[in-house]
PDB file of C-alpha atoms in Angstrom:
ATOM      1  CA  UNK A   1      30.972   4.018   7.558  1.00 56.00           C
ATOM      2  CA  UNK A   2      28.579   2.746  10.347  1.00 74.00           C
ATOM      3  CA  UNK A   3      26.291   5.835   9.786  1.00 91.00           C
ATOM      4  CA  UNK A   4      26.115   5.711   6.294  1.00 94.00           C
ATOM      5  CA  UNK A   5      23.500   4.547   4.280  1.00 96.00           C
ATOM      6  CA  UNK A   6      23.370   4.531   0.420  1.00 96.00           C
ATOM      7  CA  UNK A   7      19.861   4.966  -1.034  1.00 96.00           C
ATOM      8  CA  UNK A   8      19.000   4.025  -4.526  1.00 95.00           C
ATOM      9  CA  UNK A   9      15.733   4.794  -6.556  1.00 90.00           C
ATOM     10  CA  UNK A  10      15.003   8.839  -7.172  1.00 86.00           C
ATOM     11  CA  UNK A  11      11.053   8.935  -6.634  1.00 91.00           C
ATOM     12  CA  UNK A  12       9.713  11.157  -4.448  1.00 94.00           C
ATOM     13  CA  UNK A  13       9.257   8.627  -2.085  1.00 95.00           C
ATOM     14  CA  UNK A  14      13.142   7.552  -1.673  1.00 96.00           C
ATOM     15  CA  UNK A  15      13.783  11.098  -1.403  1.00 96.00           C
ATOM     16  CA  UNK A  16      11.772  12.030   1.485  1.00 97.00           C
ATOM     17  CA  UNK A  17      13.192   8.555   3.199  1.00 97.00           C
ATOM     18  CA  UNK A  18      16.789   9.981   2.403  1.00 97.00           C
ATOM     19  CA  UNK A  19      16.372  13.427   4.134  1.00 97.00           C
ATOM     20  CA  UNK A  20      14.741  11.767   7.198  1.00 97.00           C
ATOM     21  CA  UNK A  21      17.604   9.372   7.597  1.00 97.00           C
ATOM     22  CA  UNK A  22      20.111  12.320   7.091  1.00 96.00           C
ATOM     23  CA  UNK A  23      17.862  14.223   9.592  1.00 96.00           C
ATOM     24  CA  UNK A  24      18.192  11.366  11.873  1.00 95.00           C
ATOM     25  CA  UNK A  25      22.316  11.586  12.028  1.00 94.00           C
ATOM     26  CA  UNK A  26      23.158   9.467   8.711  1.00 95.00           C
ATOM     27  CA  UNK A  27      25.127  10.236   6.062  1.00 96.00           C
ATOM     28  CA  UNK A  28      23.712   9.620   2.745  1.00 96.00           C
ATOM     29  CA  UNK A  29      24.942   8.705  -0.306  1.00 95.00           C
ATOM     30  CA  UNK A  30      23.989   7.915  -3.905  1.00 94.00           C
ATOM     31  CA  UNK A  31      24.218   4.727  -5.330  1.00 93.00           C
ATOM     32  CA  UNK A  32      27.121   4.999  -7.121  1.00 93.00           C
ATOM     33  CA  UNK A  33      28.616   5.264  -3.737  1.00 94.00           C
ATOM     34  CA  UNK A  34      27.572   1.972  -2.613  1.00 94.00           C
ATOM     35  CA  UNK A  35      30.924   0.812  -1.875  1.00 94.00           C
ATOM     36  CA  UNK A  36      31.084   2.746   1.209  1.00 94.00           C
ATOM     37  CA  UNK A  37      28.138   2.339   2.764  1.00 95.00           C
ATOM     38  CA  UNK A  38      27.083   0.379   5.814  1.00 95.00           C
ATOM     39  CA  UNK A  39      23.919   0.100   5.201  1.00 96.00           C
ATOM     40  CA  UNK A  40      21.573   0.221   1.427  1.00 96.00           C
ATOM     41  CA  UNK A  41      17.951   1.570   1.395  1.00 97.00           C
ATOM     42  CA  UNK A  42      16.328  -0.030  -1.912  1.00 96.00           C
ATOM     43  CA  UNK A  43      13.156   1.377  -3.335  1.00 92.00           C
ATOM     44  CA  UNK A  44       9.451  -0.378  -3.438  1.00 91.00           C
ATOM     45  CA  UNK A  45       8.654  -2.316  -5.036  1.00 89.00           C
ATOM     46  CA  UNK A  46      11.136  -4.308  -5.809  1.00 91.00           C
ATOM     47  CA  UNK A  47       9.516  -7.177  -7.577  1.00 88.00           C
ATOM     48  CA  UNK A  48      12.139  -6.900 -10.313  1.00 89.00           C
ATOM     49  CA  UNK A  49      15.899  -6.983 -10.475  1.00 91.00           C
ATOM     50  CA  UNK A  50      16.459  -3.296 -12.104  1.00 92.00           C
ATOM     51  CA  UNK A  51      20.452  -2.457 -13.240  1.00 92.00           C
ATOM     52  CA  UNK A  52      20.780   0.402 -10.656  1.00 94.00           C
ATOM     53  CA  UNK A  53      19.834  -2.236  -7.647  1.00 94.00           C
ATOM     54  CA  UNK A  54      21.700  -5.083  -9.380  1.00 94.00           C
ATOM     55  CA  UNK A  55      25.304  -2.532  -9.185  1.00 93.00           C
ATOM     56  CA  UNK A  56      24.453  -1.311  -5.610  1.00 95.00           C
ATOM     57  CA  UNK A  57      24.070  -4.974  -4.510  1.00 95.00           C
ATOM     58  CA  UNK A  58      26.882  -5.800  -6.050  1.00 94.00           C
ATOM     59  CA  UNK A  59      28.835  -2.985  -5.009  1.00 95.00           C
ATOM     60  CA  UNK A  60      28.236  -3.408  -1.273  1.00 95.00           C
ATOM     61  CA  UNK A  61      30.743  -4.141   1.019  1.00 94.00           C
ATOM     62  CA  UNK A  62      30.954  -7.635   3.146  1.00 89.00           C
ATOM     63  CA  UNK A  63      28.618  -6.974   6.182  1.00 89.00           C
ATOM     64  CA  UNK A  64      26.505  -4.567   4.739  1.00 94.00           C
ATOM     65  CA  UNK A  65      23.002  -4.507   5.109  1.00 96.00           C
ATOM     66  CA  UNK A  66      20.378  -3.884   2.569  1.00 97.00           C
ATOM     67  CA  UNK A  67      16.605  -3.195   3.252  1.00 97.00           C
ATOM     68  CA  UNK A  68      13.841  -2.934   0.715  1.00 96.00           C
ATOM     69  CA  UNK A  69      10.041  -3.207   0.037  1.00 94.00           C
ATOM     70  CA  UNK A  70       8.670  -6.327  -1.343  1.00 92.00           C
ATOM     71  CA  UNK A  71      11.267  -8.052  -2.299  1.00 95.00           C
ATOM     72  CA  UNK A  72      10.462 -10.140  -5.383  1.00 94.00           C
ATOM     73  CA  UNK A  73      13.093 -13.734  -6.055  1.00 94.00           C
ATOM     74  CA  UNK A  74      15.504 -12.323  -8.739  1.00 94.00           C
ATOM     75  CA  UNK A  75      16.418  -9.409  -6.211  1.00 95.00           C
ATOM     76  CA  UNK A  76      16.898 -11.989  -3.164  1.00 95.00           C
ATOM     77  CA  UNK A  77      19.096 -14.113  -5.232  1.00 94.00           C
ATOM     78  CA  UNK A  78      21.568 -11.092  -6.243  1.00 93.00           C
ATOM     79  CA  UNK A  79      21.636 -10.239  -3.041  1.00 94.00           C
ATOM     80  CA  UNK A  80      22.755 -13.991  -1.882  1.00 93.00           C
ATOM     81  CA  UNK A  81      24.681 -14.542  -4.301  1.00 92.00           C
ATOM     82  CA  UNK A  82      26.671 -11.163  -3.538  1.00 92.00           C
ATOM     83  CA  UNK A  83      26.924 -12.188   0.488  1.00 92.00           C
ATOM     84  CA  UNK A  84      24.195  -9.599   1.576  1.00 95.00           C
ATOM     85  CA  UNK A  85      22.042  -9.793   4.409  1.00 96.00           C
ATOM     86  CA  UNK A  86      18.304  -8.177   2.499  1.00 96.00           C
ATOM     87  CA  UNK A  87      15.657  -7.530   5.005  1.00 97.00           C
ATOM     88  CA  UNK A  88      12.031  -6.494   3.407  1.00 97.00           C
ATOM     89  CA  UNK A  89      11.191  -3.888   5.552  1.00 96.00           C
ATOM     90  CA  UNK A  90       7.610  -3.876   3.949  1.00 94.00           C
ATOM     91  CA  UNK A  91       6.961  -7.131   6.330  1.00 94.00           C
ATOM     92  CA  UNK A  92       6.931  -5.335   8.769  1.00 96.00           C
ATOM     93  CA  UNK A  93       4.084  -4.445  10.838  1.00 95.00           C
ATOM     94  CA  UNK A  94       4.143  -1.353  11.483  1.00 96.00           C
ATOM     95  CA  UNK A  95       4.247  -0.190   8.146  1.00 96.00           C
ATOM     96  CA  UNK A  96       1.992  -2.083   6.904  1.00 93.00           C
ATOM     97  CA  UNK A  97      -0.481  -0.510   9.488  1.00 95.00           C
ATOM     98  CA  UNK A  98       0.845   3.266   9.413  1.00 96.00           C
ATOM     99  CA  UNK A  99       0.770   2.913   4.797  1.00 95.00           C
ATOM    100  CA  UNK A 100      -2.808   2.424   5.678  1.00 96.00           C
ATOM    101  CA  UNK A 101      -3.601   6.076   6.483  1.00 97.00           C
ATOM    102  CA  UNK A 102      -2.196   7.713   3.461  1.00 97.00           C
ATOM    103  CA  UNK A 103      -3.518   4.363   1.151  1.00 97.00           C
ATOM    104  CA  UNK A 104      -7.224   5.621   2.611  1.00 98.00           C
ATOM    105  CA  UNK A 105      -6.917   9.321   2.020  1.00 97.00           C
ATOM    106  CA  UNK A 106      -5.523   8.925  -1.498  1.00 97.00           C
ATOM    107  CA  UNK A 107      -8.443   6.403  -2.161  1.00 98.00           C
ATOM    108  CA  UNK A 108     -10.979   9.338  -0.903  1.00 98.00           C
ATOM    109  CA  UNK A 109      -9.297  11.380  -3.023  1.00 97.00           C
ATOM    110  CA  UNK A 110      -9.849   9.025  -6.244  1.00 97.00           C
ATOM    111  CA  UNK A 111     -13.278   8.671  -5.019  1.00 98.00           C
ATOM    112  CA  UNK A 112     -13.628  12.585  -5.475  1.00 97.00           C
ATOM    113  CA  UNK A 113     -12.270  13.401  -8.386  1.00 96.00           C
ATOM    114  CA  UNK A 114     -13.956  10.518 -10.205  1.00 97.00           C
ATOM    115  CA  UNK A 115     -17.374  11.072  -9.411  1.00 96.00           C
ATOM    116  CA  UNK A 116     -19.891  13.479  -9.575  1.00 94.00           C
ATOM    117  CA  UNK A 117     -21.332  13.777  -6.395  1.00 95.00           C
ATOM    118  CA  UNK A 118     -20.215  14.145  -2.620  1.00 97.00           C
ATOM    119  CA  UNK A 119     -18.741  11.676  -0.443  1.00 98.00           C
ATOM    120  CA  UNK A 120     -21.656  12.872   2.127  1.00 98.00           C
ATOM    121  CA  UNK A 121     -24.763  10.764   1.978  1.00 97.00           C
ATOM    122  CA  UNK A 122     -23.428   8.423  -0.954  1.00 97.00           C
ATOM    123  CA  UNK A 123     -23.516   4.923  -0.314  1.00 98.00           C
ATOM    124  CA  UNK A 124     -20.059   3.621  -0.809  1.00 98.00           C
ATOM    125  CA  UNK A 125     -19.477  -0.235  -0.554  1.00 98.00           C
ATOM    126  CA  UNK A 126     -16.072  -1.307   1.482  1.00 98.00           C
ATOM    127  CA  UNK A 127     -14.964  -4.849   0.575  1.00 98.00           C
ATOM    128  CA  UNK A 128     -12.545  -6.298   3.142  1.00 98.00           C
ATOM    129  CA  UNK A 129     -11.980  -4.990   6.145  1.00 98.00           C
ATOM    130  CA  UNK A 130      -8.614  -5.510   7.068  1.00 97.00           C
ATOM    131  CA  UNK A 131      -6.066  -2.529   7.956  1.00 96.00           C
ATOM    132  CA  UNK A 132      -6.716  -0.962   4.517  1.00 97.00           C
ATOM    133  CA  UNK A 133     -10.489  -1.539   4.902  1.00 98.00           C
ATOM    134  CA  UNK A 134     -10.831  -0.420   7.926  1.00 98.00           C
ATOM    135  CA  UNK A 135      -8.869   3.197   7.538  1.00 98.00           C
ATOM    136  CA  UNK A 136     -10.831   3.406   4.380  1.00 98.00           C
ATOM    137  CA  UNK A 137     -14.104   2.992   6.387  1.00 98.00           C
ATOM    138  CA  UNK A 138     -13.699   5.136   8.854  1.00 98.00           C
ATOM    139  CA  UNK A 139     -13.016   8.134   7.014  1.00 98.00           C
ATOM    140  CA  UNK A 140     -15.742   8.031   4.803  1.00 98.00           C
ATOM    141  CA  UNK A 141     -17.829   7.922   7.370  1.00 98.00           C
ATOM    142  CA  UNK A 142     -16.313  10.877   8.885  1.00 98.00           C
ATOM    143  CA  UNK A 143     -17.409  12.752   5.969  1.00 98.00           C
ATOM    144  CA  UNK A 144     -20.811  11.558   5.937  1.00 98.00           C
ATOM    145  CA  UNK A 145     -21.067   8.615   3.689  1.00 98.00           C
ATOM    146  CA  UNK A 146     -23.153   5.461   4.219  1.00 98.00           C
ATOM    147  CA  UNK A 147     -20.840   2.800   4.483  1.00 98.00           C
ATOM    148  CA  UNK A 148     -21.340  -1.060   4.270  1.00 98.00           C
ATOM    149  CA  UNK A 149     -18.503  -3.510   4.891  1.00 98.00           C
ATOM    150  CA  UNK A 150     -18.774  -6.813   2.895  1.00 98.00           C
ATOM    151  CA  UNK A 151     -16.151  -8.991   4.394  1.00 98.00           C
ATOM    152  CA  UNK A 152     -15.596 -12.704   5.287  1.00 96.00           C
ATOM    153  CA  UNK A 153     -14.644 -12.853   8.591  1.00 96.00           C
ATOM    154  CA  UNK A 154     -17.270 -12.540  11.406  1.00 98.00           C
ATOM    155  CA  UNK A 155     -15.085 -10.758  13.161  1.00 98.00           C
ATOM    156  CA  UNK A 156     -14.258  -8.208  10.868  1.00 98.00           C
ATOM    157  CA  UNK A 157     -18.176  -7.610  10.072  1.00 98.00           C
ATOM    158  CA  UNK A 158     -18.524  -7.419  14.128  1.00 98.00           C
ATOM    159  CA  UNK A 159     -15.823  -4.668  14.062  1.00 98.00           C
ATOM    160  CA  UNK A 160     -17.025  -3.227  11.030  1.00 98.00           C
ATOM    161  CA  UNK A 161     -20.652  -2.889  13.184  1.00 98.00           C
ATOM    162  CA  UNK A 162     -19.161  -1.834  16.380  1.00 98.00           C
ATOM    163  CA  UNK A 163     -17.838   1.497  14.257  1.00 97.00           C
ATOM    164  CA  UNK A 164     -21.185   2.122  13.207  1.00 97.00           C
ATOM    165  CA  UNK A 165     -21.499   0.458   9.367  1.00 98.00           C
ATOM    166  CA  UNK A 166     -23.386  -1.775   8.161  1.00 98.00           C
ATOM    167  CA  UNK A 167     -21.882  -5.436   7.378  1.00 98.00           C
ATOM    168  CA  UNK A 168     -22.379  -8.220   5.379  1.00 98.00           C
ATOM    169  CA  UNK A 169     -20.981 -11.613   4.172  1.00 98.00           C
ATOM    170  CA  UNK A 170     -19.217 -12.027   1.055  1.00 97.00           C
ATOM    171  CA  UNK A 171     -21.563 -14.433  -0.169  1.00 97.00           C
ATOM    172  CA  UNK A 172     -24.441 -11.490  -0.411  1.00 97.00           C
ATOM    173  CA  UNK A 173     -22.301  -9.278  -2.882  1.00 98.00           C
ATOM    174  CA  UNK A 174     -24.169 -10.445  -5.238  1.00 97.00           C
ATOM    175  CA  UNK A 175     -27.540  -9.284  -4.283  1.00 97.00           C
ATOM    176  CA  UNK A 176     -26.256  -6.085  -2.799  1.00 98.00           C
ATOM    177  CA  UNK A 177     -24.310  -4.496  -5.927  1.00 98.00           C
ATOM    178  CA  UNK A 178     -26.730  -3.010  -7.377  1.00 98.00           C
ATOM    179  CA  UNK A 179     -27.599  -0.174  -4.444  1.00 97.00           C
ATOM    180  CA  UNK A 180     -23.843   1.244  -5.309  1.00 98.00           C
ATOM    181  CA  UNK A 181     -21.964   3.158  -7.629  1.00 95.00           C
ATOM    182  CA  UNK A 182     -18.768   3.247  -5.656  1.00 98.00           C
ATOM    183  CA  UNK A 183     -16.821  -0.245  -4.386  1.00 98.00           C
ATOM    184  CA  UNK A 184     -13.551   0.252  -2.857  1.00 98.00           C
ATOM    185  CA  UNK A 185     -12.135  -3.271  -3.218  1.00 98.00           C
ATOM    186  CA  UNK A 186      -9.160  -4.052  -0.538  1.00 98.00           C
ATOM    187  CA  UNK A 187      -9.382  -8.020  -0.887  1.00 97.00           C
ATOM    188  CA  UNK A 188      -6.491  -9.566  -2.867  1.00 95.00           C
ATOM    189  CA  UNK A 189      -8.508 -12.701  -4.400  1.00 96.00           C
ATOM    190  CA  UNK A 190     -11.197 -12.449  -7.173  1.00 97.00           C
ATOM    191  CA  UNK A 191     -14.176 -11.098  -5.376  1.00 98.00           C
ATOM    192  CA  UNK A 192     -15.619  -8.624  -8.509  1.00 98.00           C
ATOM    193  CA  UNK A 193     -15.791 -10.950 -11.476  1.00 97.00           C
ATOM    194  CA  UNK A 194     -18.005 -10.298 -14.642  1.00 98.00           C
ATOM    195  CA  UNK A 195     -21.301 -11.588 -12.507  1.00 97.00           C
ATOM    196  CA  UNK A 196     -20.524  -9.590  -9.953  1.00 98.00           C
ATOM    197  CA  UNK A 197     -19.702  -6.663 -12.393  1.00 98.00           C
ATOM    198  CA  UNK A 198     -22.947  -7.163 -13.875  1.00 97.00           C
ATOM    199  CA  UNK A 199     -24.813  -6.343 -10.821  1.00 97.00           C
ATOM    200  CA  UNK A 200     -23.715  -2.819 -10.790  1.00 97.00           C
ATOM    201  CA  UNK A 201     -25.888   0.487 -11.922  1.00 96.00           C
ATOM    202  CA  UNK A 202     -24.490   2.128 -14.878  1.00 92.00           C
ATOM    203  CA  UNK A 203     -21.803   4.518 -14.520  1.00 92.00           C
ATOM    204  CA  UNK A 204     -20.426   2.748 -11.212  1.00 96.00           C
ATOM    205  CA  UNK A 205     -16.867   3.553 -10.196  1.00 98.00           C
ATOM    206  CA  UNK A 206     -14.899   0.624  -8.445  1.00 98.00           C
ATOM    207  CA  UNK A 207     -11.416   1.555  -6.589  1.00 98.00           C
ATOM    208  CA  UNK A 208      -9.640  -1.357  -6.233  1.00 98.00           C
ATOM    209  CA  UNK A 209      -6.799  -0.922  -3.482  1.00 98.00           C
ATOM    210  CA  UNK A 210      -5.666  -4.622  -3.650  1.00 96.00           C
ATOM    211  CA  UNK A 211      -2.277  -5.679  -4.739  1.00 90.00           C
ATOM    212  CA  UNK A 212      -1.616  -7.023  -7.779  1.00 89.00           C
ATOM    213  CA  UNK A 213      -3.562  -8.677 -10.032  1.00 93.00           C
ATOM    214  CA  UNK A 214      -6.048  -7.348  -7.325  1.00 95.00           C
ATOM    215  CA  UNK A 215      -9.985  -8.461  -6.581  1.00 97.00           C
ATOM    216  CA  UNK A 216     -10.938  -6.658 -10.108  1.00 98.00           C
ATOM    217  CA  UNK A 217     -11.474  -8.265 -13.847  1.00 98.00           C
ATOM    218  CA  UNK A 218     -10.576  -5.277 -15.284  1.00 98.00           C
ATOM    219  CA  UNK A 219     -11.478  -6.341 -18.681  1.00 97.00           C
ATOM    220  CA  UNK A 220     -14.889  -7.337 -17.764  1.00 97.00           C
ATOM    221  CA  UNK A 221     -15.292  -3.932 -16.039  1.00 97.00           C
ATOM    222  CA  UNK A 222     -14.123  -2.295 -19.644  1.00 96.00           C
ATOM    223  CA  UNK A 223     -16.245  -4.282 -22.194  1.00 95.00           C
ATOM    224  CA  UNK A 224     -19.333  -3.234 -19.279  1.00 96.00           C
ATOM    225  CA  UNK A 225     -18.337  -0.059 -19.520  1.00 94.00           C
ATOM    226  CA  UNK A 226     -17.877   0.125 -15.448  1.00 96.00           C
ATOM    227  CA  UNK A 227     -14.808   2.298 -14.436  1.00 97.00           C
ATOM    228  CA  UNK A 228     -12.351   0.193 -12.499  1.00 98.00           C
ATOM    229  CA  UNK A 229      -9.214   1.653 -11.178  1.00 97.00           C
ATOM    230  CA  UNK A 230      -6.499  -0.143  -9.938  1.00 97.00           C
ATOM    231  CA  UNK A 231      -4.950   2.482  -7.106  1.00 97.00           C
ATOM    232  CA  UNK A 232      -1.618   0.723  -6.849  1.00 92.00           C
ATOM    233  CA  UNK A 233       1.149   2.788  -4.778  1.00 90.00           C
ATOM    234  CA  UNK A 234      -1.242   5.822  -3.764  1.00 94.00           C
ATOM    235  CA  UNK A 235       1.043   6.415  -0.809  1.00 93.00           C
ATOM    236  CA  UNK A 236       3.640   7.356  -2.875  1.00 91.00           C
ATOM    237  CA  UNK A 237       1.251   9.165  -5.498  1.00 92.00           C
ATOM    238  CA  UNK A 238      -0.514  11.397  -3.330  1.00 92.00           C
ATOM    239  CA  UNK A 239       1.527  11.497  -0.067  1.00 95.00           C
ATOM    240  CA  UNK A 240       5.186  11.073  -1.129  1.00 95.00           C
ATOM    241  CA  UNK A 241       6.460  12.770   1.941  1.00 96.00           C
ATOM    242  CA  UNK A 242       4.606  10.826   4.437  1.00 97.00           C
ATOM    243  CA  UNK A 243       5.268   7.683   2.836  1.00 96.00           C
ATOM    244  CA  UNK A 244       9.491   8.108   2.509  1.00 97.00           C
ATOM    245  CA  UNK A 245       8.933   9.075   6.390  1.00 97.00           C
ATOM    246  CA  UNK A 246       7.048   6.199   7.219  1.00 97.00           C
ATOM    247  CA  UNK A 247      10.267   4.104   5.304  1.00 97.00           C
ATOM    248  CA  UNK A 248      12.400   5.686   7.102  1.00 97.00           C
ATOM    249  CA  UNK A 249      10.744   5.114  10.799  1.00 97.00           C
ATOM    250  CA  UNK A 250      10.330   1.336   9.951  1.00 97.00           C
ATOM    251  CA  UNK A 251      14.125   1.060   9.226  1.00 97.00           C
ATOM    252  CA  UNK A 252      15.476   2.582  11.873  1.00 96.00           C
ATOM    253  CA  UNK A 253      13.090   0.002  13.976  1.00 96.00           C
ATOM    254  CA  UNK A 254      14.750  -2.444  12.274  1.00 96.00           C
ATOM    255  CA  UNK A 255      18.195  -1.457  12.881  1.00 95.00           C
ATOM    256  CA  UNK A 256      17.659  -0.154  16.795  1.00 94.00           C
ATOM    257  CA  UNK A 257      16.181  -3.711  17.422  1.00 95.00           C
ATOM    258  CA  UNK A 258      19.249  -5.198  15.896  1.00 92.00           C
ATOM    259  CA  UNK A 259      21.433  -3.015  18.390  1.00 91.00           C
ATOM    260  CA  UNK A 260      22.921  -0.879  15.057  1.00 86.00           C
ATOM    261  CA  UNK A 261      20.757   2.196  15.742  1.00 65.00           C
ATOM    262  CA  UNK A 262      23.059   4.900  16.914  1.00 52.00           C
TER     263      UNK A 262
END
């Protein structure tokens, strides 16, 4: 029982997180085998109490440990309420920084497919340029596009200069809209409102990478006729594999610094 983990959820994502913790000496089992199992890997997101989490977590056994990816209230209070320790592995750093890679290649993807023109010599606007911002940056630039970071840290439009883009503050969106017909939004606050929206040249493209409700009036974007896509989960869209790995790797951080890791 120490070894085993029970994993619940059937995307792609879970599944590539189940064989790497079988490859990595656990024995896994389904979720209607909860009642056995030391430990329980939960799916992402898991912002809502679904029936199949709701029986694992109630199936557990006292001492078991689940881990999932943001964790929303009704899913913390089962698990209390059942005497299980929950641990949101999506907190943790390291993921957060590793999901950025496969978040930035699915978002160049996006970006060709829905337009008509290469990534080389476009001028694509970056908004934010945190760990998201940042991957998505530099690999347009490695393909030849003219990047500008809007951001409103200093710091981060220092950085975003030091790698070679241009930078500006977020109060200058505004005026600077209208020389693109790709954003890539990674701020999670209202930063592309119907003004801003406005500003853009017909038959702009905005990919908005920010979690939910994101930086995006998607409405406004509709009734303008400006194509706004709200690229939620592209990890597990476009890079299932990598991103059930990446799961994987974070828990077993979690349970070697607990002393559990065999």
């Amino acid at each position: 029982m120490q070894k085993t983990f029970c994993v619940a959820g059937t995307d792609a994502r879970q599944r590539a997180a189940a064989r790497a913790l079988r490859d990595a000496g656990y024995t896994v089992l389904g979720p209607g085998q909860a009642g056995v199992a030391r430990y329980a890997l939960l799916p992402m997101p898991l912002d809502t109490l679904t029936p199949e989490v709701s029986d694992v977590l109630g199936a557990l056994p006292a001492g078991a440990l689940a881990l999932g990816g943001k964790v929303g209230t009704a899913v913390r209070r089962q698990a209390q309420q059942a005497g299980i320790e929950l641990i949101d592995y999506f907190q943790r750093a390291e993921l957060a920084a590793l999901n950025a890679v496969p978040t930035a290649e699915g978002c160049l993807c996006l970006l060709m497919q829905l337009r008509d023109r290469t990534l080389w010599q476009s001028p694509i606007l970056v908004l934010g340029y945190g760990r998201v911002g940042r991957a998505v940056a530099r690999r347009l630039q490695a393909l030849g596009a003219w990047v500008t970071v809007v951001a409103r840290s200093a710091e981060q439009r220092a950085s975003a200069r030091c790698a070679g883009c241009r930078a500006a503050p977020l109060e200058q969106l505004p005026r600077l809209l209208p020389g693109f017909d790709a954003v890539v939004n990674t701020i999670p606050a209202p930063v592309l409102g119907r003004a801003e929206l406005s500003c853009l040249p017909a038959g702009a493209l905005v990919i908005d990478l920010a979690s939910r409700p994101g930086g995006t009036d998607f409405a406004a974007a509709r009734q303008l006729g400006i194509r706004a896509e709200h690229a939620l989960s592209l990890p597990t869209r476009c890079a299932p594999r990598t991103a059930g790995e990446l799961v994987a790797d974070t828990v077993l951080n979690i349970l070697r610094e607990r002393g559990e890791e065999a």
